[in-house]
CSV table of C-alpha atoms in Angstrom, one decimal:
chain,number,residue,atom,x,y,z
A,13,ASP,CA,102.9,225.9,110.6
A,14,SER,CA,106.0,224.2,112.0
A,15,GLY,CA,104.4,220.8,112.3
A,16,VAL,CA,104.6,220.8,116.1
A,17,THR,CA,101.2,221.5,117.6
A,18,GLN,CA,100.7,222.8,121.1
A,19,THR,CA,97.4,223.3,122.9
A,20,PRO,CA,96.1,225.4,124.4
A,21,LYS,CA,97.8,228.6,123.2
A,22,HIS,CA,96.8,230.6,126.2
A,23,LEU,CA,95.8,229.5,129.7
A,24,ILE,CA,94.8,231.6,132.7
A,25,THR,CA,94.4,229.8,136.0
A,26,ALA,CA,94.5,230.4,139.7
A,27,THR,CA,97.3,229.6,142.2
A,28,GLY,CA,97.1,226.1,143.5
A,29,GLN,CA,95.4,224.7,140.4
A,30,ARG,CA,96.6,222.0,138.0
A,31,VAL,CA,96.9,222.3,134.3
A,32,THR,CA,97.9,220.0,131.4
A,33,LEU,CA,99.7,221.2,128.3
A,34,ARG,CA,99.6,219.1,125.2
A,35,CYS,CA,102.1,218.7,122.4
A,36,SER,CA,102.0,216.7,119.1
A,37,PRO,CA,105.4,216.4,117.5
A,38,ARG,CA,106.2,216.8,113.9
A,39,SER,CA,105.5,213.7,111.9
A,40,GLY,CA,108.3,211.2,112.1
A,41,ASP,CA,110.1,212.9,115.1
A,42,LEU,CA,110.6,210.5,118.1
A,43,SER,CA,112.0,213.0,120.6
A,44,VAL,CA,109.9,215.6,122.4
A,45,TYR,CA,111.4,218.3,124.6
A,46,TRP,CA,109.8,220.7,127.0
A,47,TYR,CA,111.2,224.2,127.7
A,48,GLN,CA,110.0,227.0,129.9
A,49,GLN,CA,110.7,230.6,128.7
A,50,SER,CA,110.5,233.4,131.2
A,51,LEU,CA,111.9,237.0,131.2
A,52,ASP,CA,114.1,236.4,134.2
A,53,GLN,CA,115.4,232.9,133.4
A,54,GLY,CA,115.4,232.7,129.6
A,55,LEU,CA,114.9,229.3,128.0
A,56,GLN,CA,115.1,226.5,130.6
A,57,PHE,CA,115.2,222.9,129.6
A,58,LEU,CA,112.6,220.8,131.5
A,59,ILE,CA,112.5,217.3,130.2
A,60,GLN,CA,113.0,215.1,127.1
A,61,TYR,CA,111.2,212.0,126.0
A,62,TYR,CA,112.3,209.7,123.3
A,63,ASN,CA,109.9,207.2,121.8
A,64,GLY,CA,107.9,207.0,125.0
A,65,GLU,CA,110.8,206.9,127.5
A,66,GLU,CA,112.2,209.7,129.6
A,67,ARG,CA,115.7,210.5,128.2
A,68,ALA,CA,116.9,213.6,130.0
A,69,LYS,CA,115.7,215.8,132.9
A,70,GLY,CA,116.6,219.4,133.5
A,71,ASN,CA,115.4,222.0,135.9
A,72,ILE,CA,111.9,220.5,136.3
A,73,LEU,CA,110.2,221.1,139.6
A,74,GLU,CA,108.7,218.2,141.5
A,75,ARG,CA,105.3,219.7,141.0
A,76,PHE,CA,105.7,219.2,137.3
A,77,SER,CA,105.5,215.9,135.4
A,78,ALA,CA,105.4,214.8,131.8
A,79,GLN,CA,104.8,211.8,129.7
A,80,GLN,CA,104.9,210.7,126.1
A,81,PHE,CA,102.2,208.4,124.8
A,82,PRO,CA,102.4,205.6,122.3
A,83,ASP,CA,101.2,207.9,119.5
A,84,LEU,CA,104.2,210.1,120.5
A,85,HIS,CA,102.2,213.1,121.7
A,86,SER,CA,103.3,214.4,125.0
A,87,GLU,CA,101.7,216.1,128.0
A,88,LEU,CA,103.2,218.4,130.6
A,89,ASN,CA,101.3,218.5,133.9
A,90,LEU,CA,101.8,221.4,136.2
A,91,SER,CA,100.3,221.2,139.7
A,92,SER,CA,100.0,223.4,142.8
A,93,LEU,CA,100.6,226.3,140.5
A,94,GLU,CA,102.4,229.4,141.8
A,95,LEU,CA,102.6,232.9,140.4
A,96,GLY,CA,106.2,232.3,139.4
A,97,ASP,CA,105.1,229.5,137.1
A,98,SER,CA,103.7,232.1,134.7
A,99,ALA,CA,105.7,231.7,131.5
A,100,LEU,CA,105.7,230.5,128.0
A,101,TYR,CA,106.0,226.7,127.7
A,102,PHE,CA,107.4,225.4,124.5
A,103,CYS,CA,107.4,221.9,123.1
A,104,ALA,CA,110.0,221.0,120.5
A,105,SER,CA,110.6,217.8,118.6
A,106,SER,CA,113.5,216.2,116.6
A,107,PRO,CA,114.3,213.0,114.9
A,108,ALA,CA,116.7,210.6,116.7
A,109,GLY,CA,119.9,212.4,117.5
A,110,SER,CA,120.4,216.1,117.9
A,111,SER,CA,120.2,217.7,114.5
A,112,GLY,CA,118.1,220.7,115.7
A,113,TYR,CA,114.6,221.2,117.0
A,114,THR,CA,111.3,222.1,115.5
A,115,PHE,CA,109.4,224.2,118.0
A,116,GLY,CA,105.7,224.6,118.5
A,117,SER,CA,104.2,228.1,119.0
A,118,GLY,CA,104.0,227.7,122.8
A,119,THR,CA,101.5,227.8,125.5
A,120,ARG,CA,101.3,231.1,127.5
A,121,LEU,CA,100.4,230.2,131.1
A,122,THR,CA,99.3,233.0,133.4
A,123,VAL,CA,98.8,232.1,137.0
A,124,VAL,CA,96.7,234.7,138.9
B,28,ALA,CA,128.0,220.2,131.2
B,29,GLN,CA,127.7,222.6,128.3
B,30,SER,CA,127.0,226.3,128.6
B,31,VAL,CA,126.4,229.1,126.1
B,32,THR,CA,127.1,232.8,126.5
B,33,GLN,CA,125.6,235.3,124.1
B,34,LEU,CA,127.8,238.4,124.6
B,35,ASP,CA,125.3,241.0,123.6
B,36,SER,CA,121.8,241.2,125.0
B,37,GLN,CA,120.7,243.9,122.5
B,38,VAL,CA,122.1,244.9,119.2
B,39,PRO,CA,120.6,247.9,117.4
B,40,VAL,CA,121.7,248.5,113.8
B,41,PHE,CA,120.5,250.5,110.8
B,42,GLU,CA,119.0,248.9,107.8
B,43,GLU,CA,121.5,247.6,105.2
B,44,ALA,CA,124.3,247.7,107.8
B,45,PRO,CA,126.3,244.5,108.6
B,46,VAL,CA,125.7,242.8,111.9
B,47,GLU,CA,127.4,240.2,114.1
B,48,LEU,CA,125.8,238.5,117.0
B,49,ARG,CA,128.3,236.8,119.2
B,50,CYS,CA,128.1,233.4,120.9
B,51,ASN,CA,130.7,231.5,122.9
B,52,TYR,CA,130.2,228.0,124.2
B,53,SER,CA,131.8,225.8,126.8
B,54,SER,CA,132.1,222.0,126.5
B,55,SER,CA,134.6,219.3,127.1
B,56,VAL,CA,133.2,217.1,124.4
B,57,SER,CA,132.2,217.4,120.7
B,58,VAL,CA,129.2,219.6,120.2
B,59,TYR,CA,126.6,220.6,117.7
B,60,LEU,CA,125.8,224.3,117.5
B,61,PHE,CA,122.7,226.1,116.4
B,62,TRP,CA,121.2,229.5,115.9
B,63,TYR,CA,117.4,229.9,116.3
B,64,VAL,CA,115.3,233.0,115.6
B,65,GLN,CA,112.2,234.0,117.5
B,66,TYR,CA,109.8,236.6,116.1
B,67,PRO,CA,107.4,238.3,118.4
B,68,ASN,CA,104.6,236.0,119.7
B,69,GLN,CA,106.0,233.0,117.9
B,70,GLY,CA,108.0,229.9,118.6
B,71,LEU,CA,111.7,229.5,117.8
B,72,GLN,CA,112.8,228.6,114.3
B,73,LEU,CA,116.0,226.9,113.4
B,74,LEU,CA,118.1,229.4,111.4
B,75,LEU,CA,121.3,227.3,110.9
B,76,LYS,CA,123.3,224.6,112.4
B,77,TYR,CA,126.8,223.2,112.5
B,78,LEU,CA,127.1,219.4,113.0
B,79,SER,CA,130.3,218.6,111.2
B,80,GLY,CA,132.3,219.3,108.1
B,81,SER,CA,132.6,222.9,106.8
B,82,THR,CA,133.0,225.3,109.6
B,83,LEU,CA,131.0,228.0,107.7
B,84,VAL,CA,127.3,227.4,107.6
B,85,GLU,CA,124.7,229.5,105.8
B,86,SER,CA,120.9,230.1,106.1
B,87,ILE,CA,118.5,230.7,103.2
B,88,ASN,CA,118.0,234.3,104.2
B,89,GLY,CA,121.6,235.5,104.1
B,90,PHE,CA,122.8,234.7,107.6
B,91,GLU,CA,126.0,232.8,108.1
B,92,ALA,CA,127.9,231.5,111.2
B,93,GLU,CA,131.4,230.2,111.6
B,94,PHE,CA,132.4,227.4,114.0
B,95,ASN,CA,135.7,228.3,115.6
B,96,LYS,CA,136.9,225.4,117.8
B,97,SER,CA,140.0,227.1,119.1
B,98,GLN,CA,138.0,230.2,120.3
B,99,THR,CA,134.9,228.1,121.2
B,100,SER,CA,132.7,230.5,119.3
B,101,PHE,CA,129.9,230.4,116.8
B,102,HIS,CA,129.2,234.0,115.8
B,103,LEU,CA,126.3,234.9,113.6
B,104,ARG,CA,126.7,237.4,110.8
B,105,LYS,CA,124.8,239.1,108.0
B,106,PRO,CA,126.4,241.6,105.6
B,107,SER,CA,123.2,243.7,105.1
B,108,VAL,CA,120.2,243.5,107.4
B,109,HIS,CA,116.6,244.2,106.7
B,110,ILE,CA,113.8,245.6,108.9
B,111,SER,CA,112.3,242.1,108.8
B,112,ASP,CA,115.4,240.7,110.6
B,113,THR,CA,114.2,242.3,113.8
B,114,ALA,CA,113.8,239.5,116.2
B,115,GLU,CA,115.4,237.7,119.1
B,116,TYR,CA,118.3,235.3,118.2
B,117,PHE,CA,119.3,232.3,120.4
B,118,CYS,CA,122.5,230.4,120.2
B,119,ALA,CA,122.3,226.8,121.4
B,120,VAL,CA,124.7,223.9,122.0
B,121,SER,CA,124.2,220.2,122.4
B,122,VAL,CA,126.5,217.3,122.9
B,123,ALA,CA,126.9,215.5,119.6
B,124,ASN,CA,124.1,212.9,119.3
B,125,ALA,CA,122.7,213.6,122.8
B,126,GLY,CA,119.6,215.5,121.9
B,127,LYS,CA,119.1,218.0,124.6
B,128,SER,CA,120.2,221.6,123.8
B,129,THR,CA,121.4,224.3,126.1
B,130,PHE,CA,120.3,227.8,125.0
B,131,GLY,CA,121.9,231.2,125.6
B,132,ASP,CA,120.0,234.1,127.0
B,133,GLY,CA,119.2,235.5,123.6
B,134,THR,CA,120.2,238.7,121.7
B,135,THR,CA,117.6,241.1,120.6
B,136,LEU,CA,118.4,242.5,117.1
B,137,THR,CA,116.6,245.7,116.3
B,138,VAL,CA,116.9,247.0,112.7
B,139,LYS,CA,116.1,250.6,112.4
B,140,PRO,CA,115.2,252.4,109.1
């Protein structure tokens, strides 16, 4: 157990639907990062939150949004889902700064 | 912006042989460098990191990496691999104190008996 908890582990949904992925960071970590891992694009950075505020944005589609709550857990919302959104979505956390991440075990999203 | 190039997508080796996984990076500012390992159906785990100080860093399971600023490289090495080292390895770079990391495409290390 890495200390970063992601739920659900697997999600199968239809095109056009909306899903929410949840992440609880390791205790004491203020930063949360979301990454998408797919076979054709590798690990792509989506977004970072630090202590409730958006800190950096990567290749995140407009159909996707995220937030970090006062208890530091984070949610990634994916809407109007397309087949191409099928991927592994990882959450990672770190203390302040960039001394390395602790990753969760991921959510495997399958859009059918 | 930073970028990472992992020069080999797949590296097959025999058990107890040495291995080197190559990583080059590009950045105009000071960086931190990382190697992560991903076993099948698991998340990534931090293997080792270079933040500052000694350019040679080691992990607890026998891997080491050397930061070479002049060649902008951070190659990962192990003198003798085990079957259990079979996994995908990712090199990553981040701007010092900036948080966000950019990952390479990964190198699949397959250790054969």
